[in-house]
Structure formats: C-alpha cells, structure tokens
Coordinates of C-alpha atoms in Angstrom, one line a residue:
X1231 CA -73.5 134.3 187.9
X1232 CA -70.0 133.7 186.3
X1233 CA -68.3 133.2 190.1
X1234 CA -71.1 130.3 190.5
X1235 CA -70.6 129.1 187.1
X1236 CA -66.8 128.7 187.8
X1237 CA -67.1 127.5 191.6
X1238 CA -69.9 125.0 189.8
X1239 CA -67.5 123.9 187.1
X1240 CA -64.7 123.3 189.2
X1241 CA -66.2 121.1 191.9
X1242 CA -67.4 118.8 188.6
X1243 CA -64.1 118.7 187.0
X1244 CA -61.8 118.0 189.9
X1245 CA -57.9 118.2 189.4
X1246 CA -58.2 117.3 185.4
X1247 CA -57.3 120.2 183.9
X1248 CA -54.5 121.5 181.0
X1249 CA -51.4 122.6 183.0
X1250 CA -51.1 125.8 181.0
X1251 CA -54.4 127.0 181.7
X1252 CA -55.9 128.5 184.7
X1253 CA -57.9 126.2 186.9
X1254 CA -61.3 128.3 186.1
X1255 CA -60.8 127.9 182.8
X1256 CA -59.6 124.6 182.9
X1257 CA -62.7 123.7 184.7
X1258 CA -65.2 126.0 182.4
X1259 CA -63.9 123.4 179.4
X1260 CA -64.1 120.3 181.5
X1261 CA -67.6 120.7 182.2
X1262 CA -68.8 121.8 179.3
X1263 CA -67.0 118.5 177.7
X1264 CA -65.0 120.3 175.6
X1265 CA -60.8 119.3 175.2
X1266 CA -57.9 121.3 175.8
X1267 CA -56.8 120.5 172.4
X1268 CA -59.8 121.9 171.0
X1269 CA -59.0 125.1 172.6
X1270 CA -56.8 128.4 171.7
X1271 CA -56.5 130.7 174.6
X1272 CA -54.1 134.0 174.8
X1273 CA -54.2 136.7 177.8
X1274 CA -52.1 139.0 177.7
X1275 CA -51.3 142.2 180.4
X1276 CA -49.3 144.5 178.3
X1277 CA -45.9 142.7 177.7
X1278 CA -46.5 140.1 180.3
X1279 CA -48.2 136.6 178.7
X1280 CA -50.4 135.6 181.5
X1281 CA -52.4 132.6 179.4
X1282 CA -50.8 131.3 176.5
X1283 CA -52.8 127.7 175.3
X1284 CA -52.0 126.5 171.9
X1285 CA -51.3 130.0 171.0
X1286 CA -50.0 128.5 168.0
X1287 CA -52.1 126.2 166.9
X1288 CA -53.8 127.3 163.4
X1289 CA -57.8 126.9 163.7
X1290 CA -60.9 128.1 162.2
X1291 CA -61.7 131.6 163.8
X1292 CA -65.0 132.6 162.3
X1293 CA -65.8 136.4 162.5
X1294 CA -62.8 137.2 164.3
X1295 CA -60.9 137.3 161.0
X1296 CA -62.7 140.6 161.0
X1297 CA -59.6 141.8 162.5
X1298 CA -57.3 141.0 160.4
X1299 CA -59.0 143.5 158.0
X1300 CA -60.1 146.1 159.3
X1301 CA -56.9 146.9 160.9
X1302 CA -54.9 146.8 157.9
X1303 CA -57.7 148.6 156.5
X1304 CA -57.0 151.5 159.0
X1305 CA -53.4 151.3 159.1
X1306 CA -52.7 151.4 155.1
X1307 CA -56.1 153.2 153.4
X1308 CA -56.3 155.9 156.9
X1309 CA -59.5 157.4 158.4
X1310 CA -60.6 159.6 155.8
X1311 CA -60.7 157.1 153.2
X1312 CA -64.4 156.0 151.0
X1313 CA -65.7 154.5 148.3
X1314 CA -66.8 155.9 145.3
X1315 CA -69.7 155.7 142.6
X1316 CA -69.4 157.5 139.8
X1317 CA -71.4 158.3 136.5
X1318 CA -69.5 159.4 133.3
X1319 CA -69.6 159.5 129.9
X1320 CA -67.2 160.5 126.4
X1321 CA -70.5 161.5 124.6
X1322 CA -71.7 165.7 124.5
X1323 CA -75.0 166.8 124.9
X1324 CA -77.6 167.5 122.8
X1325 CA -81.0 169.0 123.2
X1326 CA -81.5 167.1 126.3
X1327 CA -80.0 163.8 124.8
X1328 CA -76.4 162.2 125.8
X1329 CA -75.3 161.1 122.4
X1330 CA -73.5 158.0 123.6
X1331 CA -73.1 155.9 126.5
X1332 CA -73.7 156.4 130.0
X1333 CA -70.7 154.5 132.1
X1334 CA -71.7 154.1 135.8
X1335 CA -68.7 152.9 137.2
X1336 CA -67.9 151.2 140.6
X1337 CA -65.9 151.8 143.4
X1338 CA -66.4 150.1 146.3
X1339 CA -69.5 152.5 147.5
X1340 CA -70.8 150.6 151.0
X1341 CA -73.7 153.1 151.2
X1342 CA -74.9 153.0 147.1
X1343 CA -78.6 152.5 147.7
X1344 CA -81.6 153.6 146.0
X1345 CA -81.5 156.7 147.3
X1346 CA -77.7 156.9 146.6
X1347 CA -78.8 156.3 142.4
X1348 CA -82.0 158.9 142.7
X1349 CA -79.7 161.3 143.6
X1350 CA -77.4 160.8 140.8
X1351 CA -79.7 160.2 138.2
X1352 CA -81.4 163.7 139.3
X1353 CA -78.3 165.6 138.8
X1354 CA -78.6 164.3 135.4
X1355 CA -81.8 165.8 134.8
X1356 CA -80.6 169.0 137.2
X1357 CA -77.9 168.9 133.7
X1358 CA -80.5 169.1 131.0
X1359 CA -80.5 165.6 130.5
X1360 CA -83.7 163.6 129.6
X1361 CA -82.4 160.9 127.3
X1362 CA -79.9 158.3 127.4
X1363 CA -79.0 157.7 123.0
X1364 CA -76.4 155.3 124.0
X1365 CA -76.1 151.9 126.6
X1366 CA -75.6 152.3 129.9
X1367 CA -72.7 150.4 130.8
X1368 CA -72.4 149.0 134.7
X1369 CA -68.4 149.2 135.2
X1370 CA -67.7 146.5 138.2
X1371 CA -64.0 146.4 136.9
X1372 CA -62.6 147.4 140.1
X1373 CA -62.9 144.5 141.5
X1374 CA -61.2 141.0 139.7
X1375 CA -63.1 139.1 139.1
X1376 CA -66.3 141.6 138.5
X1377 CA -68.6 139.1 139.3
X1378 CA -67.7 137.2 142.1
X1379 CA -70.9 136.4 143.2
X1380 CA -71.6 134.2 139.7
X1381 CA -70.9 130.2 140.0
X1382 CA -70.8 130.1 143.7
X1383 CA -72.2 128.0 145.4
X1384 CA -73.9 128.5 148.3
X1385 CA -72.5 128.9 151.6
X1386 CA -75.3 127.4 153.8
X1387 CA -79.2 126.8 153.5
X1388 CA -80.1 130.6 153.6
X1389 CA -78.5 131.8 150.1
X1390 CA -81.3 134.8 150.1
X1391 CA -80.0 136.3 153.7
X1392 CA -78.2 139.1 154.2
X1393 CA -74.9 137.7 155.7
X1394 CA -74.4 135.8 152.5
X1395 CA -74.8 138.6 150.4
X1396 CA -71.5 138.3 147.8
X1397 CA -70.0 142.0 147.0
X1398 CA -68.7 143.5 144.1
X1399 CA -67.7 147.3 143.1
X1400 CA -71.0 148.2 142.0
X1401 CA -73.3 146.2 145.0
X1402 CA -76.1 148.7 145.1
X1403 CA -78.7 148.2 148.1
X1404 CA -76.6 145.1 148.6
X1405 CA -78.8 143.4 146.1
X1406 CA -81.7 143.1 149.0
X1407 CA -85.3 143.2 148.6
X1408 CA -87.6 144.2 151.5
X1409 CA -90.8 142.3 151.7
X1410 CA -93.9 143.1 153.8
X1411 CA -96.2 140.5 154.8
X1412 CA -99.3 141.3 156.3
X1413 CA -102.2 138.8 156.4
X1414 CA -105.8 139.6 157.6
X1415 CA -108.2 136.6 158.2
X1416 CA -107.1 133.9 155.0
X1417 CA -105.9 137.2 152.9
X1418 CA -101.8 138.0 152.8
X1419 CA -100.9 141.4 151.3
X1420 CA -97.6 141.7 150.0
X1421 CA -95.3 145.3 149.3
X1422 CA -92.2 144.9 148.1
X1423 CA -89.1 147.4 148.4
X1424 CA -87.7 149.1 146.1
X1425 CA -89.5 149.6 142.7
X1426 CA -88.1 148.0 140.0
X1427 CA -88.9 147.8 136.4
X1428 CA -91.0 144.6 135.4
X1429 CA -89.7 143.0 139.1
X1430 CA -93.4 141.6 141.2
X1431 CA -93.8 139.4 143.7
X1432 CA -96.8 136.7 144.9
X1433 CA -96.7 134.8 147.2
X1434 CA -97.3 130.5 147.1
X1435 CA -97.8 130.8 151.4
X1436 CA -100.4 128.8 153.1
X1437 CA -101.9 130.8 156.4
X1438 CA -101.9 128.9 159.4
X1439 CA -102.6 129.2 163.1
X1440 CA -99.6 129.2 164.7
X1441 CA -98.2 132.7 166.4
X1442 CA -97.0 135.2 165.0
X1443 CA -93.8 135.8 166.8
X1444 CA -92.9 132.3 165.4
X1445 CA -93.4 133.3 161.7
X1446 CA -89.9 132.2 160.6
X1447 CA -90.3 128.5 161.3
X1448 CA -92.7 128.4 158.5
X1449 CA -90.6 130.5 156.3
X1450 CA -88.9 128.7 153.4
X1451 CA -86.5 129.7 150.8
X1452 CA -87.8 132.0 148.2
X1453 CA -87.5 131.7 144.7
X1454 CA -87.4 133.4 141.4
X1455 CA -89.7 133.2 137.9
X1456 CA -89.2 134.6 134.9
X1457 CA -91.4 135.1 132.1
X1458 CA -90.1 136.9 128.7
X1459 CA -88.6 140.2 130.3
X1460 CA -90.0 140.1 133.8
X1461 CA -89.2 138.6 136.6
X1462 CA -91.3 137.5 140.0
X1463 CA -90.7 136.5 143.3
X1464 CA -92.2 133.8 145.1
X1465 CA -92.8 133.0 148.3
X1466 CA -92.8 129.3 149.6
X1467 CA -93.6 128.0 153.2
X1468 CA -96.4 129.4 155.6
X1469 CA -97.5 132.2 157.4
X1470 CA -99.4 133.1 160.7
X1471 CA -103.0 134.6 160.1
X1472 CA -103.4 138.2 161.3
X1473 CA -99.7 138.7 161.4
X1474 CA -97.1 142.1 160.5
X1475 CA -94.1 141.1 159.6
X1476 CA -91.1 142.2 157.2
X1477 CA -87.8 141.0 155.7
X1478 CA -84.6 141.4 153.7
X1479 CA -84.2 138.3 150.8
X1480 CA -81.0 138.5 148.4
X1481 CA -82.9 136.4 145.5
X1482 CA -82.3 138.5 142.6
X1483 CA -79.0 138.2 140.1
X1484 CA -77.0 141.8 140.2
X1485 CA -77.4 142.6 137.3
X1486 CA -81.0 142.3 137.2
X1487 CA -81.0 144.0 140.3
X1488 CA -79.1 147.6 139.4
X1489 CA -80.5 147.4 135.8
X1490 CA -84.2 147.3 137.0
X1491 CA -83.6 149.5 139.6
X1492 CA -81.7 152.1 137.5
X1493 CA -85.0 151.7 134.8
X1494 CA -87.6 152.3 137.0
X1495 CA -85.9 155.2 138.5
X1496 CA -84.6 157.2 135.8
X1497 CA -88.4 156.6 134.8
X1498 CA -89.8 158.6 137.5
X1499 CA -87.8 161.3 136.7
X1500 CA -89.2 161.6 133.3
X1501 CA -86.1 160.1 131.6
X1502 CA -85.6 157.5 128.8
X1503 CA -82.9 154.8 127.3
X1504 CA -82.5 154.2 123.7
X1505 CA -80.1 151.5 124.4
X1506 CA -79.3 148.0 126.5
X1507 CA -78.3 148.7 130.1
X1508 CA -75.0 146.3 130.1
X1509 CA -72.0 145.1 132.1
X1510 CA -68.9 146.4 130.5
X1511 CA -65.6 144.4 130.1
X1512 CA -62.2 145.6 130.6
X1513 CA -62.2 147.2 127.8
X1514 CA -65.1 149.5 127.5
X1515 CA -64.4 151.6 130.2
X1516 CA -61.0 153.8 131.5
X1517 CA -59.0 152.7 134.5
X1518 CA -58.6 156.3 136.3
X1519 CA -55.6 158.0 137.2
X1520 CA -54.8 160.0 140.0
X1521 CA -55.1 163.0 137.7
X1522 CA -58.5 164.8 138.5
X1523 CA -60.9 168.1 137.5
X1524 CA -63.0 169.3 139.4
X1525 CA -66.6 168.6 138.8
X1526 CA -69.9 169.2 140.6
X1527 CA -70.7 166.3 142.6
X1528 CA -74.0 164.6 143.2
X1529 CA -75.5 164.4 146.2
X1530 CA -84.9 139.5 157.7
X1531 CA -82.4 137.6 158.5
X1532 CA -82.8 133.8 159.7
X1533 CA -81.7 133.2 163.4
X1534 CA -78.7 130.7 161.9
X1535 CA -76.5 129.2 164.7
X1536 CA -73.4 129.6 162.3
X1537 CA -73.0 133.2 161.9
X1538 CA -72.9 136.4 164.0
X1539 CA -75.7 138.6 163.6
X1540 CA -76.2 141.2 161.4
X1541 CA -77.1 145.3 161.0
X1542 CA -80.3 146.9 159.0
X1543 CA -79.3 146.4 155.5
X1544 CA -78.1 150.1 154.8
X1545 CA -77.0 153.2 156.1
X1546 CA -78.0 156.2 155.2
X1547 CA -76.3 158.1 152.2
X1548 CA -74.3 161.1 152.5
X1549 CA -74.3 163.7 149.7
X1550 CA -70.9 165.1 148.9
X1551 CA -69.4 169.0 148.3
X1552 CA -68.1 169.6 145.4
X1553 CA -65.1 168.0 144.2
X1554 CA -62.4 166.4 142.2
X1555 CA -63.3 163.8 140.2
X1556 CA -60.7 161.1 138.7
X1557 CA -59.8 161.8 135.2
X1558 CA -59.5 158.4 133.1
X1559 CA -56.3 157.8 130.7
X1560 CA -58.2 156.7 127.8
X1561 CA -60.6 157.1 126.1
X1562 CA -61.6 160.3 127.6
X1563 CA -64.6 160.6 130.0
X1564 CA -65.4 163.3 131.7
X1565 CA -67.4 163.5 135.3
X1566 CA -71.5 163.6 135.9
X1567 CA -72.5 162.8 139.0
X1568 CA -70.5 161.3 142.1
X1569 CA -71.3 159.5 145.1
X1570 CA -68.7 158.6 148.2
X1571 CA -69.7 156.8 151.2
X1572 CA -69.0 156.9 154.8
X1573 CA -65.5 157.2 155.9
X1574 CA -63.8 154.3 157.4
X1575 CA -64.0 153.8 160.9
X1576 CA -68.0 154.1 160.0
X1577 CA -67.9 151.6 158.1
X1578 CA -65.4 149.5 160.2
X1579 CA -68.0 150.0 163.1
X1580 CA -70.8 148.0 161.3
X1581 CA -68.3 145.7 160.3
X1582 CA -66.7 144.5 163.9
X1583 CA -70.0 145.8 166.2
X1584 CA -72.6 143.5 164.1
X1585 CA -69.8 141.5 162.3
X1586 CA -71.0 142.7 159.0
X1587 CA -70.0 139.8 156.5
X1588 CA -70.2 142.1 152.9
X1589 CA -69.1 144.9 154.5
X1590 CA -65.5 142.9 155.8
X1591 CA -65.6 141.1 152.0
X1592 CA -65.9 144.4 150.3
X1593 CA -63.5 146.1 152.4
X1594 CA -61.2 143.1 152.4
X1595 CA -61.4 143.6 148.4
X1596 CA -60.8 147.7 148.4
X1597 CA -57.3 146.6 149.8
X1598 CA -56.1 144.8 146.6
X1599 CA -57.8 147.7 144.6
X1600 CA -57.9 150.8 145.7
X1601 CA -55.9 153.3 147.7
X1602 CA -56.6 156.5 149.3
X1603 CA -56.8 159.8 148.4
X1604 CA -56.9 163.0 150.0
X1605 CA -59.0 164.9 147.7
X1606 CA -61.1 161.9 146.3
X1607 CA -61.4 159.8 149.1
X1608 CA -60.0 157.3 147.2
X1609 CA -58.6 155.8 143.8
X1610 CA -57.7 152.8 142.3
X1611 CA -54.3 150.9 142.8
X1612 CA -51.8 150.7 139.2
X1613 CA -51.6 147.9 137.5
X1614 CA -49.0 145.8 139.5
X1615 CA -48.3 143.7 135.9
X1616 CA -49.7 140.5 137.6
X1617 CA -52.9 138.5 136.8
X1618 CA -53.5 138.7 140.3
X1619 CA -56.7 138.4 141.4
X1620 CA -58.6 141.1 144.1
X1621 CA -58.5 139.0 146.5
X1622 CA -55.2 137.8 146.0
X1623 CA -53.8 141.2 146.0
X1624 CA -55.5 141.7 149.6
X1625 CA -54.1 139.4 151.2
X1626 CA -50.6 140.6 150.1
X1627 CA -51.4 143.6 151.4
X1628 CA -52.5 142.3 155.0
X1629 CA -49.2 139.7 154.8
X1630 CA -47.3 142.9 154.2
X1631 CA -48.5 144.9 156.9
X1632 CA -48.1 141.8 159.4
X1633 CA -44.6 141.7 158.6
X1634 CA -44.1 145.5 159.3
X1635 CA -45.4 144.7 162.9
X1636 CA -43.4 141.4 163.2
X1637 CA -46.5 139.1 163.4
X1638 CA -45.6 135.8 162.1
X1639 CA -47.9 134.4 159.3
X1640 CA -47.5 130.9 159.5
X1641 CA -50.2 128.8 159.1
X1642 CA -52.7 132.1 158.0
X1643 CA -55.5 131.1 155.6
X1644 CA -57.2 134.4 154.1
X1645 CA -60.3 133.2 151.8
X1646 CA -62.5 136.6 151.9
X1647 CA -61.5 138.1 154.8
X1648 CA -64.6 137.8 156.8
X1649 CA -64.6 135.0 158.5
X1650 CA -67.7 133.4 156.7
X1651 CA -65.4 130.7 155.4
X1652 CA -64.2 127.0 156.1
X1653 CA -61.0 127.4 155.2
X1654 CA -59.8 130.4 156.9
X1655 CA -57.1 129.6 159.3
X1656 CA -55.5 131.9 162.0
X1657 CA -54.1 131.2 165.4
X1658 CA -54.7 132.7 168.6
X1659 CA -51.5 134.2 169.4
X1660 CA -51.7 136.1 165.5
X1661 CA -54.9 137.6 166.7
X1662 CA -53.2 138.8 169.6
X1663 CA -50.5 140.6 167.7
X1664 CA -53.0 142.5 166.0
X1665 CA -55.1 143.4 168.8
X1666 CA -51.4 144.6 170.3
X1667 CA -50.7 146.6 167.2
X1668 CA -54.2 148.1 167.9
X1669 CA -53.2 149.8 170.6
X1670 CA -50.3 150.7 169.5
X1671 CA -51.5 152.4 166.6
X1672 CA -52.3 156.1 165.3
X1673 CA -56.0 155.1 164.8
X1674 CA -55.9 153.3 168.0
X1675 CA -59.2 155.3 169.3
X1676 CA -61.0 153.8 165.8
X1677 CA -60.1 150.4 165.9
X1678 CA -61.3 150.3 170.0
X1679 CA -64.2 151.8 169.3
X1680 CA -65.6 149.5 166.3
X1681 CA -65.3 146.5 168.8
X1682 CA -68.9 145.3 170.3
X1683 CA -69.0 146.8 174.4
X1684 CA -70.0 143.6 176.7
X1685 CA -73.2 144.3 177.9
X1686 CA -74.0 147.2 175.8
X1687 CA -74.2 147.3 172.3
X1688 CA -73.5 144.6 168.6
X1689 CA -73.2 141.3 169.3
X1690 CA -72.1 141.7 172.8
X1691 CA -75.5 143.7 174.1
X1692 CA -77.0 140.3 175.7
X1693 CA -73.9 139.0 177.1
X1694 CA -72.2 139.4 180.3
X1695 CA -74.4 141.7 181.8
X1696 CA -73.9 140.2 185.7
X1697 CA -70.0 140.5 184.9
X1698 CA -67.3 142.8 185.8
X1699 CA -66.3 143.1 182.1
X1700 CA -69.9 144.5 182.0
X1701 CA -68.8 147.8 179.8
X1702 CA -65.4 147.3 180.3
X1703 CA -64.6 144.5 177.9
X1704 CA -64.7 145.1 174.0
X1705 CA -64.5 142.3 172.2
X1706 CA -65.0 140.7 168.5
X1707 CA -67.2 137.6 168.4
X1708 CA -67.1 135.1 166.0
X1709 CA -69.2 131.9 165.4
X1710 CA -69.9 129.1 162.7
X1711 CA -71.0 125.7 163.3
X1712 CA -68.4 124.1 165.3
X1713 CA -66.5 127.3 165.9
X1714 CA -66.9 129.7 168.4
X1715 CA -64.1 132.7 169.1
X1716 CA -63.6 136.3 171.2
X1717 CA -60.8 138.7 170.6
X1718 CA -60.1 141.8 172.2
X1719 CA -59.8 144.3 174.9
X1720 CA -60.7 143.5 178.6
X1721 CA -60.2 145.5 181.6
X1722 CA -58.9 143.3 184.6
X1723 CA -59.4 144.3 188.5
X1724 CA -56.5 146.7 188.4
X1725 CA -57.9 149.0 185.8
X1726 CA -55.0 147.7 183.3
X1727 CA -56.0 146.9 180.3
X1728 CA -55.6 142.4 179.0
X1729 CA -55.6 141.5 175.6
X1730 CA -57.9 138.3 175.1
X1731 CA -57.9 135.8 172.9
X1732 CA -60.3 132.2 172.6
X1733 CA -61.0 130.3 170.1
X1734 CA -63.1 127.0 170.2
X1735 CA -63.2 124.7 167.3
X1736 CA -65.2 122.0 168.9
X1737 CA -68.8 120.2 167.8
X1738 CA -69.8 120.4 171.4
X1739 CA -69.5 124.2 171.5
X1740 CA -73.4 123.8 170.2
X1741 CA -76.7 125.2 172.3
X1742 CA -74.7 127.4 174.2
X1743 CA -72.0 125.5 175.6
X1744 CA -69.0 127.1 174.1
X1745 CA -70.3 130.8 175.0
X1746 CA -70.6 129.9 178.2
X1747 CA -66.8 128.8 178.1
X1748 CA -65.8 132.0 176.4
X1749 CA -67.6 134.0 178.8
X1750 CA -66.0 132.5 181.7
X1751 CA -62.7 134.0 180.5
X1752 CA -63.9 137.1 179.9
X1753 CA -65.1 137.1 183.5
X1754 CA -61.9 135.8 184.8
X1755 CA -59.8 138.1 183.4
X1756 CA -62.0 141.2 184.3
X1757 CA -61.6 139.9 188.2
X1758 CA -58.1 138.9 187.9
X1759 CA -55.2 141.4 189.5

C-alpha cells in the first residue's frame, strides 16, 4: 500500500520537492499539500545523518515530549524506583480510638485507587483501630503547588476526560467516575463507580433512536449539583434506547473526590471520624527524611482528533512486603499503613504505549520532587532553598541531564512534560539525541520496550500493518490539532537499526493527511539499505 502511495505521490508532485529531503518524502508532503517548512524530519543510521530537514527548527511536538521524560526519568530515579502513599499519625492509641489526627500523605502513587485505600484503611482496623478522634489531614505537599488542578482552565471541550485529568501527589483513582448506562424501552438505569459518601447521579438524557454504537455523538458534557453536603451528577445530551454502554468522567473537585471516597470506605469497615477530613498546609505535616524504621506495610474517553489515545483508567494495585518507612524530622509521626506502586518502566509503558497524559505530568512532577531509594522506593528531594516551583524543578532536572549527553537545549519549551500543551517547543534533531542516548543507555531494554510496536500494540496497533516496519518499527506518536509527530526506532532493509524523527505542525495535517505523510517515512526508511 505505502510503495503505491509513494509511486502515486510522486507522479502528482513532479520535480517540486525540498532538496534535503528524499524524493518519496518530498512527494508524500507535496500531495498531501503540506510545505517543507512546515516539516521537521531526522533519520539517522547510527552515526551517519541520512535525513536531516529543519532538524533545528523549534516546533510544537505533541506527545512526543513524552520522551523527554521518561528518559530522564529512567536515567536519574532508575528502574526500581515508585511512588508512595502513606498513612501516619503523632497520636497513640486508645481503646480502639487514634487520639489525634490521621495524616495520609502523598507521594506520587500512579496506582492509589479504591482498592489501594481499602487496603490501607483495613490495616487500620487489622491495628485495633475503629475511630478516627482527630481530622484526617490529605498531605499533597509533595508536589508545589498542591493543587495544580485548581484555577485552570480547561484545556479543550472535554474537561471531564481522562487525558485531561490534572495530577497531584495524592490523585487517587485519578479523580474518575465510571458510569453505566443502560436504557430499556424509554427507561435509562444508571450505576455509578466507586461509592462515595453523599455523591449520586441522575441523569437529564433524552432516549432517542439512533444506534447504539453511535452513543457518543449525543453525549454532552456532564455537570455537577450540590445541595447542602451532597453532591450529584448529571448527565446532559441523549442516549440510544436499548443500549449498554459505560464511561470514565473527571467532574468531581479532588478533594471532594478522596474525602468522599475515604468516608464511605472507612464506613464499610465499621469505622468512624470525629473530625473534618482536610487538606493540610505546609505546615501541618513533616517533610521526611531519608531516615527510616521499619514498619509493617499495607497491602470513556471522547474520540478527540487532538490527543493520542488513552489506557483503562487504572492498573491494578500491588501490596507491598514489609518495609521501611520514612521517618519525618518534626513533629514526630510514626508509620500505619503504606502503599507503593508499580516500578518504573511499568509505569513508563502506559505512559509512551497509550501516551498516558497524567501519568507523563505526574512523572514529569516526581523529578523536581522526589528521588529514589533502594529500600523505600523512593523519597523526597531536600529543600534546594529556592521557591521553585515542581515543575520548575523538573525541568532543571531534564536540562541537566541533556547537558550530560551533550544535547543542545535551545529553543526547548517544557510546560508539563506531556505534550498536552501549546506551548511546548522541541526540535526534531533534540528528539533524536534522546532517542540516541536511548540506546545508549543502561536501561536501554526499558526505554525500547515502552515505545508503541507498528502494527502490534498502543497507539501504533492500527497502523502500518501492509509495511515492512510492520513489528519492526517502535515509535512514539504524538498529535494535537495542527500537530502531528513520530519518534523512534525503525529497522531499515539491512537489519540496522534508524533513528526517526517527524514532526508536522501544519493545519492541513487534518482527516488523516499528516498520518499518511508520517507513515510514508516510516515505510521508507524500513525499505531503505
């Protein structure tokens, strides 16, 4: 298909073509109406630069940012490293009650979920513990600010989907409801995941006729109502009669979110709070040390055109052995339950293979705050006597780790480190120094395998099946309106192995246009010798 595609486009395009670009190529852009200028193309062949098209030339490069940070994230936090969720307190026990507060602190934990927090709160009860005298104070200060998510505006017309989901270091279930719709004759039932204290939901839906594999074109933004202490979501738009369907809506502010969530689940378990369940300052909690004791631990998205897709909302959790837990400076706290999640290359596999937006933001955010540790998993950076900001700090830490491998930063924009941004800026031939550090690197065999396999599996399953990069390409998409980009790994005819690199930042990549451009030089490298 590609060979006829190329043979196609060059008959159209004739001899116009950019002299530093391969006549295919050339040709793929001409046809598809798309300029040179608009165009960043890099191949290389170990050492050798075969293509090298505006290679310098700072654009937009959508999800292939990814890169940028989650190889620093291997290189400087290592394989073994995770997040962690902790629950501790300064009060003793009494007869079943904690006499004081209950400090559930936050640390980055990708895989805290509701089943993640059942767990914990049982090994409260497993402790004696029935009642909660004090507040329960939600610690997000890992991350600066805590809140990130508050005052934002939103980043497209889907604020409730997944991709936009905004982390911070306490993001439990990643703040995501599920909802299942089911409508028989002019009747729509309703169930709504997980259970939460005073949260319901009802639905303001019309039924209509039309099929039921077209369900989302009636869908329309859902909403929130409160009344007093509880809270309800409603559902706007339409919905096909006789019709099963589910989804994932992000609708609900955080706090709201863990606080309900923690209520109705300590609930179950026969527990009680005396006090508020609050978000503590910078002052209520301990920043921990590297000192530790050892402690028993605790075991639908819209198809939008302007991001990647994304992953099922949540791996599963992982209970932990016993361990050491960090020991705060002051005032002194001592260890309940833990939580850590996957280790990093899991993590960075979700992130490149279904280009993960909150999983890149909150891994881009663990480099200005934590580090690793071989015994915790990890632990939070000193104080570097800045008012630095998180994300500020992370960026240092990628600049500084470019410079170790030479790259040259110029015209770099970091905003969240996901891509999902307008103003992140990177050019083609920096992507390519950090796909060449890649393989040059200890956790080579990590970085390779969290990149999507052409023709097989993330966001490359669909693509280039008819293709001899078919299996042997692996490559990071990326894709906002306007913007379309690969980076990666592609094997050419020889069995050697090409670093590629294309961005288009172009309104005509649009309906398909720009994939089929990228696609072409995939295909040309992979039968180039």
């Amino acid at each position: 298909m590609f060979r006829r595609l190329i043979l196609a486009a060059l008959i159209s395009a004739g001899a116009a073509h950019a002299a530093d670009l391969p006549e295919p190529i050339s040709a793929l852009l001409q046809a598809a109406h798309i300029p040179p200028e608009a165009a960043g193309i890099v191949v290389m062949r170990g050492d050798t630069t075969l293509v090298s098209h505006n290679a310098q030339q700072s654009m937009q490069p959508a999800s292939t940012m990814k890169l940028f940070t989650t190889m620093t994230a291997l290189e400087q936090l290592g394989p073994a490293f995770r997040g962690r969720t902790e629950f501790r307190t300064g009060a003793e026990v009494v007869n079943g009650v904690l006499q004081g507060d209950l400090i559930v602190r936050g640390g980055g934990d990708v895989d805290l979920n509701e089943d993640v927090l059942l767990h914990m709160l049982q090994a409260l009860r497993n402790q004696g513990i029935r009642k909660i005298k004090g507040d329960v104070l939600l610690d997000r200060q890992l991350f600066q600010p805590a809140r990130p998510d508050v005052g934002q505006p939103p980043f497209d017309e889907y604020p409730w989907a997944y991709y936009n989901v905004i982390p911070d270091a306490l993001l439990t279930n990643t703040n995501l409801l599920k909802v299942e719709m089911r409508s028989t004759g002019n009747k729509l039932g309703l169930v709504m995941m997980p259970e939460m204290d005073k949260v319901a939901i009802r639905s303001e839906m019309t039924l209509s006729d039309a099929p039921c594999g077209s369900w989302e074109a009636g869908w329309r933004s859902p909403g929130i109502a409160r009344s007093g202490d509880k809270i309800e979501v409603v559902l706007h738009g339409s919905f096909p009669k006789n019709c099963i369907k589910s989804t994932s809506v992000d609708v609900m502010d955080h706090h709201d979110y863990l606080e309900r969530l923690l209520r109705a689940t300590w609930r179950k378990l026969g527990g009680s709070i005396s006090g508020e369940v609050r978000e503590a300052d910078a002052t209520a909690t301990a920043t921990p040390t590297a000192t530790v004791t050892t402690s028993p631990a605790a075991s639908a998205t819209p198809a939008n055109p302007d991001v990647d897709a994304s992953p099922a909302a949540n791996a599963d959790a992982q209970s932990t052995p016993p361990s050491a837990a960090v020991a705060p400076s002051s005032p002194a706290t001592r260890l309940l339950a833990e939580h850590v999640s996957r280790p990093l290359p899991e993590m960075l596999r979700d992130i490149n293979k279904f280009s993960d937006n909150t999983l890149a933001r909150t891994v881009f955010l663990m480099l200005g705050s934590l580090q690793a540790d071989p015994v915790l998993g990890s632990h939070p950076l000193p104080p570097d006597g800045s008012a630095a900001s998180t994300p500020m700090r992370a960026e240092t830490a990628i600049r500084a780790w470019l410079q170790t491998q030479r790259i040259d930063a110029n015209g770099l924009v970091f905003d969240n480190g996901s891509g999902l941004s307008r103003t992140e800026r990177a050019t083609p031939a920096q992507l390519a120094g950090v796909l060449q550090a890649g393989l040059k690197s200890l956790w080579m065999p990590e970085f390779l395998s969290s990149l999507p396999i052409a023709a097989t599996d993330g966001t490359m399953r669909k693509r280039l099946k008819d293709s001899p990069a078919a299996l042997r390409a692996r490559i990071k998409t990326g894709s906002l309106k306007s913007v379309i980009a690969i980076a990666g790994y592609v094997t050419d005819a020889k069995n050697q192995p090409c670093i590629v690199v294309a961005i288009l930042n172009d309104e005509r990549v649009a309906n398909g246009a720009g994939r089929t451009v990228l696609d072409g030089v995939i295909d040309w490298v992979a039968r180039s010798k």
